XYZ file of N, CA and C in Angstrom:
570
model
N 5.449 -34.198 -19.495
C 6.315 -32.770 -19.332
C 5.601 -31.903 -18.865
N 6.093 -31.119 -17.978
C 5.547 -29.981 -17.271
C 4.923 -28.638 -18.187
N 4.148 -28.421 -18.101
C 3.515 -27.061 -18.900
C 4.409 -25.780 -18.272
N 4.210 -24.833 -18.951
C 4.776 -23.524 -18.583
C 3.865 -23.284 -16.912
N 2.722 -23.450 -17.102
C 1.784 -23.221 -15.788
C 2.201 -23.767 -14.809
N 2.362 -25.168 -14.947
C 2.988 -25.851 -13.774
C 4.382 -25.749 -13.570
N 5.415 -25.353 -14.268
C 6.524 -24.987 -13.958
C 6.430 -23.696 -13.103
N 5.462 -22.878 -13.325
C 5.463 -21.734 -12.734
C 5.059 -21.894 -11.083
N 4.134 -22.898 -11.167
C 3.653 -23.081 -9.574
C 4.692 -23.845 -9.231
N 5.270 -24.899 -9.645
C 6.401 -25.551 -8.896
C 7.692 -24.701 -8.732
N 7.678 -23.623 -9.419
C 9.014 -22.831 -9.204
C 9.079 -22.129 -7.694
N 7.411 -21.549 -7.576
C 7.221 -21.174 -6.242
C 7.536 -22.083 -5.033
N 7.261 -23.258 -5.466
C 7.137 -24.448 -4.282
C 8.659 -24.938 -4.158
N 9.472 -24.965 -5.223
C 10.745 -25.526 -5.093
C 11.579 -24.266 -4.142
N 10.980 -23.006 -4.510
C 11.883 -22.044 -3.572
C 11.262 -22.285 -1.757
N 10.118 -22.479 -1.869
C 9.733 -22.631 -0.347
C 10.534 -23.960 0.108
N 10.462 -25.178 -0.658
C 11.088 -25.982 0.005
C 12.572 -25.800 0.162
N 13.231 -25.088 -0.508
C 14.797 -25.078 -0.557
C 15.390 -24.002 0.331
N 15.262 -24.512 1.833
C 15.455 -23.619 2.791
C 16.719 -22.527 2.928
N 17.812 -23.371 2.206
C 19.184 -22.512 2.120
C 19.587 -22.030 0.895
N 18.278 -22.121 -0.186
C 18.434 -21.198 -1.490
C 19.780 -21.637 -2.417
N 20.077 -23.023 -2.154
C 21.141 -23.306 -2.734
C 20.758 -23.999 -4.301
N 19.587 -23.953 -4.440
C 19.247 -24.644 -5.814
C 18.864 -26.219 -5.955
N 19.005 -26.689 -4.741
C 18.917 -28.387 -4.650
C 17.989 -28.469 -3.442
N 17.106 -29.600 -3.710
C 16.462 -30.048 -2.452
C 17.025 -31.153 -1.728
N 17.317 -31.007 -0.613
C 17.954 -32.081 0.205
C 17.225 -32.578 1.412
N 17.512 -33.674 2.187
C 16.823 -33.934 3.257
C 16.500 -32.863 4.444
N 17.549 -32.133 4.533
C 17.550 -31.128 5.498
C 16.513 -30.084 5.143
N 16.254 -29.960 3.822
C 15.296 -28.788 3.465
C 13.933 -29.201 3.893
N 13.737 -30.435 3.795
C 12.349 -31.080 4.213
C 12.318 -31.001 5.742
N 13.550 -31.293 6.346
C 13.482 -31.392 8.111
C 13.151 -29.773 8.363
N 13.534 -28.665 7.421
C 13.351 -27.385 7.836
C 11.802 -27.071 7.494
N 11.333 -27.634 6.519
C 9.912 -27.737 6.427
C 9.150 -27.992 7.384
N 9.279 -29.273 8.007
C 8.752 -29.899 8.840
C 8.954 -29.045 10.379
N 10.132 -28.332 10.220
C 10.251 -27.810 11.881
C 9.398 -26.361 11.472
N 9.195 -25.734 10.290
C 8.203 -24.629 10.163
C 6.850 -24.970 10.741
N 6.483 -25.981 10.252
C 5.072 -26.589 10.615
C 4.840 -26.804 11.821
N 5.850 -27.228 12.566
C 6.053 -27.778 13.875
C 5.879 -26.230 14.892
N 6.065 -25.028 14.468
C 5.960 -23.831 15.052
C 4.632 -23.666 15.193
N 3.474 -24.365 14.585
C 2.200 -23.926 14.601
C 1.682 -24.462 16.067
N 0.520 -23.565 16.486
C -0.214 -24.476 17.756
C -0.853 -25.462 17.285
N -0.428 -26.492 18.284
C -0.976 -27.871 18.272
C 0.067 -28.907 17.649
N 0.846 -28.283 17.125
C 1.947 -29.263 16.360
C 3.293 -29.407 17.069
N 3.029 -29.185 18.405
C 4.049 -29.001 19.305
C 5.062 -30.493 19.080
N 6.386 -30.544 19.555
C 6.710 -31.792 19.720
C 6.116 -32.738 20.588
N 5.990 -33.955 20.384
C 5.584 -34.964 20.919
C 3.903 -35.304 21.082
N 3.345 -34.416 20.144
C 1.986 -34.638 19.637
C 2.013 -35.280 18.747
N 0.775 -36.108 18.315
C 0.438 -37.036 17.423
C 0.399 -36.300 16.060
N -0.017 -34.884 16.160
C -0.051 -34.076 15.022
C 1.305 -33.694 14.427
N 2.341 -33.359 15.450
C 3.674 -33.392 15.028
C 4.248 -34.474 14.307
N 3.827 -35.852 14.753
C 4.570 -37.137 14.254
C 3.824 -37.194 12.713
N 2.744 -36.909 12.815
C 2.039 -36.740 11.098
C 2.596 -35.787 10.273
N 2.920 -34.566 10.803
C 3.237 -33.672 9.781
C 4.739 -33.972 9.541
N 5.544 -34.509 10.414
C 7.062 -35.016 10.184
C 6.957 -36.194 9.065
N 6.053 -36.919 9.376
C 5.870 -38.356 8.340
C 5.472 -37.744 6.943
N 4.703 -36.918 6.765
C 3.996 -36.220 5.636
C 5.217 -35.478 4.861
N 6.136 -34.722 5.521
C 7.279 -34.073 5.003
C 8.528 -35.173 4.565
N 8.605 -36.067 5.409
C 9.674 -36.984 5.143
C 9.306 -37.948 4.419
N 7.974 -38.054 4.173
C 7.498 -39.029 3.211
C 7.710 -38.457 1.871
N 7.433 -37.309 1.424
C 7.398 -36.758 0.126
C 8.935 -36.563 0.110
N 9.742 -36.487 0.841
C 10.955 -36.012 0.413
C 11.507 -37.660 0.061
N 11.233 -38.514 0.743
C 11.503 -40.086 -0.088
C 11.127 -40.375 -1.070
N 9.732 -39.927 -1.340
C 9.203 -40.141 -2.755
C 9.627 -39.128 -3.908
N 10.209 -38.091 -3.416
C 10.777 -37.262 -4.413
C 12.123 -37.668 -4.639
N 13.016 -38.079 -3.613
C 14.288 -38.811 -3.904
C 14.412 -39.978 -4.880
N 13.354 -40.851 -4.490
C 13.383 -42.159 -5.322
C 12.816 -42.022 -6.892
N 12.025 -41.039 -6.799
C 11.308 -40.773 -8.145
C 12.276 -39.758 -9.069
N 13.023 -38.616 -8.411
C 13.754 -37.872 -9.113
C 15.232 -37.612 -9.220
N 15.684 -38.261 -8.188
C 17.174 -37.919 -8.152
C 17.826 -39.153 -9.264
N 17.742 -38.619 -10.447
C 18.438 -39.271 -11.413
C 19.814 -39.568 -11.487
N 20.834 -38.802 -10.777
C 22.007 -39.079 -10.773
C 22.481 -39.505 -9.199
N 21.583 -39.897 -8.596
C 21.786 -40.577 -7.099
C 22.779 -39.779 -6.173
N 22.702 -38.377 -6.292
C 23.515 -37.883 -5.513
C 22.923 -37.317 -4.302
N 21.918 -37.710 -3.819
C 21.171 -37.380 -2.680
C 20.614 -35.861 -2.586
N 20.301 -35.662 -3.748
C 19.887 -34.155 -3.897
C 19.031 -34.011 -5.179
N 17.877 -33.013 -5.311
C 17.168 -32.783 -6.221
C 17.359 -31.606 -6.771
N 17.657 -31.381 -8.077
C 17.872 -29.994 -8.599
C 16.380 -29.966 -9.554
N 16.239 -28.532 -10.101
C 15.154 -28.294 -10.695
C 14.625 -29.091 -11.866
N 15.235 -29.542 -12.693
C 15.168 -30.326 -13.772
C 14.738 -31.929 -13.440
N 15.517 -32.181 -12.197
C 15.060 -33.307 -11.748
C 13.506 -33.067 -11.064
N 13.203 -32.315 -10.448
C 11.957 -32.059 -9.771
C 10.986 -32.163 -10.919
N 10.928 -31.374 -12.087
C 10.148 -31.257 -13.173
C 9.790 -32.953 -13.488
N 10.606 -33.511 -13.669
C 10.568 -35.061 -14.224
C 9.189 -35.615 -13.399
N 9.110 -35.079 -12.014
C 7.834 -35.825 -11.247
C 6.500 -35.321 -11.606
N 6.439 -34.303 -12.225
C 5.120 -33.421 -12.586
C 4.280 -34.732 -13.051
N 4.669 -35.544 -13.994
C 3.695 -36.480 -14.711
C 3.151 -37.554 -13.800
N 3.941 -37.823 -12.825
C 3.742 -38.867 -11.749
C 2.801 -38.415 -10.534
N 2.446 -36.926 -10.445
C 1.441 -36.306 -9.449
C 0.125 -37.035 -9.364
N -0.394 -37.258 -10.624
C -1.753 -37.628 -10.665
C -1.917 -39.126 -10.072
N -0.832 -39.813 -10.243
C -0.866 -41.155 -9.844
C -0.728 -41.390 -8.267
N -0.446 -40.274 -7.481
C -0.248 -39.897 -6.190
C -1.254 -39.454 -5.464
N -2.750 -39.113 -6.008
C -3.621 -38.880 -5.183
C -3.975 -39.112 -3.772
N -3.697 -40.594 -3.451
C -3.806 -40.659 -2.011
C -3.002 -40.104 -1.192
N -1.883 -39.941 -1.770
C -0.345 -39.251 -0.939
C -0.783 -37.484 -1.041
N -1.452 -37.043 -1.961
C -1.629 -35.673 -1.940
C -2.948 -35.244 -1.054
N -3.913 -36.382 -1.057
C -4.985 -36.126 -0.132
C -4.677 -36.308 1.331
N -3.674 -37.483 1.613
C -3.441 -37.538 3.234
C -2.531 -36.056 3.431
N -1.914 -35.449 2.573
C -0.935 -34.327 2.763
C -1.859 -33.114 3.400
N -3.150 -33.063 2.393
C -4.098 -32.077 2.598
C -4.632 -32.426 4.202
N -5.043 -33.424 4.356
C -5.802 -33.820 5.722
C -4.848 -33.353 7.010
N -3.744 -33.664 6.775
C -2.515 -33.306 7.919
C -2.660 -32.168 8.090
N -2.263 -31.270 6.899
C -2.230 -29.668 6.773
C -3.376 -28.983 7.303
N -4.514 -29.608 6.948
C -5.670 -28.871 7.449
C -5.859 -29.086 9.067
N -5.417 -30.073 9.505
C -5.494 -30.138 11.175
C -4.324 -29.338 11.512
N -3.288 -29.228 11.001
C -2.295 -28.433 11.313
C -2.415 -26.985 11.421
N -3.340 -26.538 10.521
C -3.665 -24.935 10.594
C -4.987 -24.600 11.014
N -5.811 -25.823 11.335
C -7.233 -25.313 12.015
C -6.754 -25.163 13.498
N -6.290 -23.985 13.626
C -6.037 -23.865 15.362
C -6.813 -23.862 16.343
N -7.944 -23.478 15.805
C -9.180 -23.466 16.944
C -9.939 -24.807 16.899
N -9.341 -25.748 15.987
C -10.256 -27.132 16.034
C -11.574 -27.057 15.587
N -12.139 -25.989 14.959
C -13.614 -25.855 14.548
C -13.772 -26.664 13.117
N -12.809 -27.362 12.600
C -13.370 -27.976 11.653
C -13.362 -27.264 10.174
N -12.850 -26.024 10.187
C -12.948 -25.063 9.285
C -11.583 -24.264 9.299
N -11.130 -23.926 7.906
C -10.069 -22.936 8.003
C -10.511 -21.648 7.699
N -10.285 -20.607 8.307
C -10.598 -19.420 8.541
C -9.527 -18.537 7.295
N -9.949 -17.223 7.048
C -8.905 -16.632 6.348
C -7.686 -16.178 6.990
N -7.578 -16.037 8.430
C -6.442 -15.953 9.052
C -5.558 -17.140 9.182
N -6.381 -18.329 9.335
C -5.612 -19.675 9.314
C -5.305 -19.945 7.981
N -5.785 -19.519 7.137
C -5.396 -19.959 5.607
C -4.062 -19.056 5.511
N -4.076 -17.520 5.806
C -2.938 -16.979 5.899
C -1.809 -17.483 6.645
N -1.963 -18.271 7.565
C -0.807 -18.845 8.550
C -0.479 -19.867 7.556
N -1.146 -20.636 6.951
C -0.731 -21.948 6.145
C 0.057 -21.395 4.871
N -0.290 -20.323 4.407
C 0.614 -20.006 3.267
C 1.895 -19.402 3.889
N 2.050 -18.618 4.797
C 3.070 -18.006 5.451
C 4.268 -19.194 5.899
N 3.393 -19.950 6.455
C 4.351 -21.445 6.921
C 4.857 -22.039 5.833
N 4.173 -22.314 4.925
C 4.476 -23.201 3.664
C 5.646 -22.607 3.115
N 5.692 -21.166 2.910
C 6.783 -20.189 2.027
C 7.774 -19.739 3.029
N 7.811 -19.865 4.316
C 8.449 -19.339 5.110
C 8.739 -17.906 5.511
N 7.616 -17.196 4.999
C 7.799 -15.836 5.147
C 6.295 -15.290 4.761
N 6.509 -13.903 5.293
C 5.060 -13.125 5.131
C 4.416 -12.919 3.696
N 3.272 -13.338 3.313
C 2.900 -12.983 2.350
C 1.462 -12.475 2.302
N 0.852 -11.430 1.287
C -0.526 -10.960 1.652
C -1.267 -12.013 0.624
N -2.357 -12.483 1.482
C -3.530 -13.449 0.645
C -4.729 -13.052 0.735
N -5.195 -11.718 1.351
C -6.328 -11.372 1.278
C -7.086 -11.458 0.246
N -6.513 -11.348 -1.012
C -7.609 -11.223 -2.250
C -7.754 -12.785 -2.471
N -7.077 -13.711 -2.245
C -7.050 -15.026 -2.634
C -8.222 -15.948 -1.852
N -8.213 -15.618 -0.621
C -9.309 -16.339 -0.142
C -10.680 -16.598 -0.584
N -11.305 -15.396 -1.028
C -12.552 -15.294 -1.560
C -12.711 -16.349 -2.795
N -11.751 -16.556 -3.394
C -11.571 -17.110 -4.768
C -11.478 -18.854 -4.521
N -11.065 -19.066 -3.241
C -10.737 -20.456 -2.744
C -12.115 -20.981 -1.982
N -12.729 -20.056 -1.281
C -14.016 -20.475 -0.483
C -14.990 -20.887 -1.525
N -15.193 -21.919 -1.820
C -16.120 -22.557 -2.737
C -17.387 -22.382 -3.096
N -17.758 -22.632 -1.372
C -19.299 -22.048 -1.031
C -19.800 -20.856 -0.671
N -18.819 -19.876 -0.492
C -18.625 -18.657 -0.099
C -19.477 -18.466 1.377
N -19.038 -19.716 2.211
C -19.231 -19.172 3.694
C -18.382 -18.478 4.506
N -17.317 -18.167 3.911
C -16.297 -17.615 4.931
C -15.141 -18.408 5.310
N -15.271 -19.781 5.137
C -14.385 -20.830 5.487
C -13.926 -21.818 4.639
N -13.054 -22.398 4.669
C -12.550 -23.749 3.960
C -12.829 -24.969 4.681
N -13.860 -25.695 4.447
C -14.167 -27.181 5.038
C -12.984 -28.081 4.479
N -12.938 -29.232 5.216
C -12.095 -30.265 4.864
C -12.023 -30.588 3.400
N -13.418 -31.041 2.901
C -13.571 -31.177 1.632
C -13.191 -30.146 0.526
N -13.607 -29.011 1.006
C -13.039 -28.017 -0.113
C -11.315 -27.879 -0.190
N -11.028 -27.952 1.051
C -9.307 -27.856 1.267
C -8.912 -28.750 0.463
N -9.357 -30.222 0.546
C -8.437 -31.274 -0.326
C -8.757 -31.205 -1.714
N -9.962 -30.618 -2.043
C -10.332 -30.472 -3.579
C -9.223 -29.460 -4.180
N -8.898 -28.264 -3.176
C -8.246 -27.436 -3.582
C -6.611 -27.651 -3.733
N -6.289 -28.338 -2.576
C -5.083 -28.793 -2.456
C -4.670 -29.982 -3.735
N -5.391 -30.860 -4.149
C -5.399 -31.640 -5.072
C -5.260 -30.978 -6.498
N -5.949 -29.912 -6.733
C -6.106 -29.035 -7.922
C -4.638 -28.597 -8.049
N -4.171 -28.020 -6.608
C -2.955 -27.158 -6.799
C -1.690 -28.197 -7.155
N -1.689 -29.384 -6.738
C -0.466 -30.142 -7.281
C -0.735 -31.003 -8.501
N -1.847 -31.224 -8.935
C -2.351 -31.914 -9.973
C -2.783 -31.324 -11.226
N -3.220 -30.015 -11.043
C -4.087 -29.632 -12.195
C -3.006 -28.681 -13.055
N -3.562 -28.841 -14.293
C -2.703 -28.112 -15.293
C -3.572 -26.889 -15.717
N -4.757 -26.493 -15.252
C -5.978 -25.704 -15.722
C -5.554 -24.594 -14.988
N -5.075 -23.361 -15.250
C -5.147 -22.051 -14.692
C -6.312 -21.605 -13.932
N -7.504 -21.921 -14.647
C -8.832 -21.330 -14.163
C -9.326 -22.246 -12.865
N -8.707 -23.602 -12.447
C -9.119 -23.740 -11.038
C -8.713 -23.059 -9.928
N -9.480 -22.873 -9.161
C -9.150 -22.157 -7.741
C -7.960 -22.765 -6.751
N -7.994 -24.198 -6.875
C -7.027 -24.598 -6.124
C -5.434 -24.305 -6.308
N -5.224 -23.695 -7.719
C -3.898 -23.285 -8.084
C -3.377 -21.911 -7.125
N -4.327 -21.461 -6.307
C -4.220 -20.196 -5.383
C -4.094 -20.545 -4.057
N -4.051 -21.868 -3.589
C -4.335 -22.387 -2.176
C -3.005 -21.928 -1.623
N -1.761 -22.131 -2.128
C -0.443 -21.541 -1.426
C -0.179 -19.965 -1.854
N -1.343 -19.290 -2.224
C -1.075 -18.009 -2.496
C -0.803 -17.913 -3.930
N -0.930 -16.601 -4.437
C -0.737 -16.216 -5.922
C 0.596 -16.782 -6.320
N 0.491 -17.207 -7.593
C 2.164 -17.603 -8.202
C 2.500 -16.457 -8.829
N 3.732 -16.199 -8.815
C 4.599 -15.043 -9.229
C 4.237 -14.768 -10.905
N 3.687 -13.660 -11.014
C 2.969 -13.429 -12.356
C 1.442 -13.358 -12.542
N 0.878 -14.026 -11.474
C -0.412 -13.804 -11.604
C -1.168 -12.622 -11.447
N -2.421 -12.241 -12.018
C -2.727 -11.008 -11.972
C -3.883 -11.376 -10.802
N -4.367 -10.193 -10.141
C -5.261 -10.630 -9.088
C -6.834 -10.737 -9.555
N -7.786 -11.133 -9.241
C -9.111 -11.460 -9.636
C -9.134 -13.005 -9.653
N -10.215 -13.394 -10.518
C -10.621 -14.558 -10.411
C -9.647 -15.697 -11.147
N -9.797 -16.841 -10.862
C -8.724 -17.844 -11.540
C -8.795 -17.791 -13.094
N -10.115 -17.522 -13.720
C -10.134 -17.498 -14.920
C -9.296 -16.492 -15.622
N -9.093 -15.385 -14.689
C -8.232 -14.191 -15.583
C -6.695 -14.164 -15.062
N -6.391 -15.258 -14.616
C -5.010 -15.385 -14.211
C -3.976 -15.156 -15.413
N -2.888 -14.405 -15.144
C -1.998 -14.343 -16.549
C -0.785 -15.090 -16.060
N -0.682 -16.146 -16.778
C 0.298 -16.784 -16.562
C 1.060 -17.170 -17.837
């Protein structure tokens, strides 16, 4: 059963996925998510990275539909989504593969690191709108070098999707969760 903290995290993601804001996730919502990612430099149609992004987005849709669509109506509502939370820890490989693909998609200059500006682009692409993440990046930068490496990002991404610990910095990787205060993860108000 999803804790209140996990529900808060997933509520923001549900809203980001639900492209038409109708309260249901459908295949076309994940098509829209893939299209948003396809607007990033390097993720143009016909590229290998575009194919990976589409495969990840649509793979998650297929997994979500199979695991959560209890009434088999081809859509997933909020309560059905919550039923998947307990299954996420068993999907670490899929979560890590997603992190790897998204890392490549946002590493616009190909230097093997995500800068604060690239992280900002990640959050805005994920949510489909502008969000201020200036105070978040320093909390994510685990080694304090001003960038996120691929291993750092994989750790953070996994924490976001699997963790139920509000103190873990990965909970901020997609931006602040509504209701969170600024400051370190230990002081998050959830």
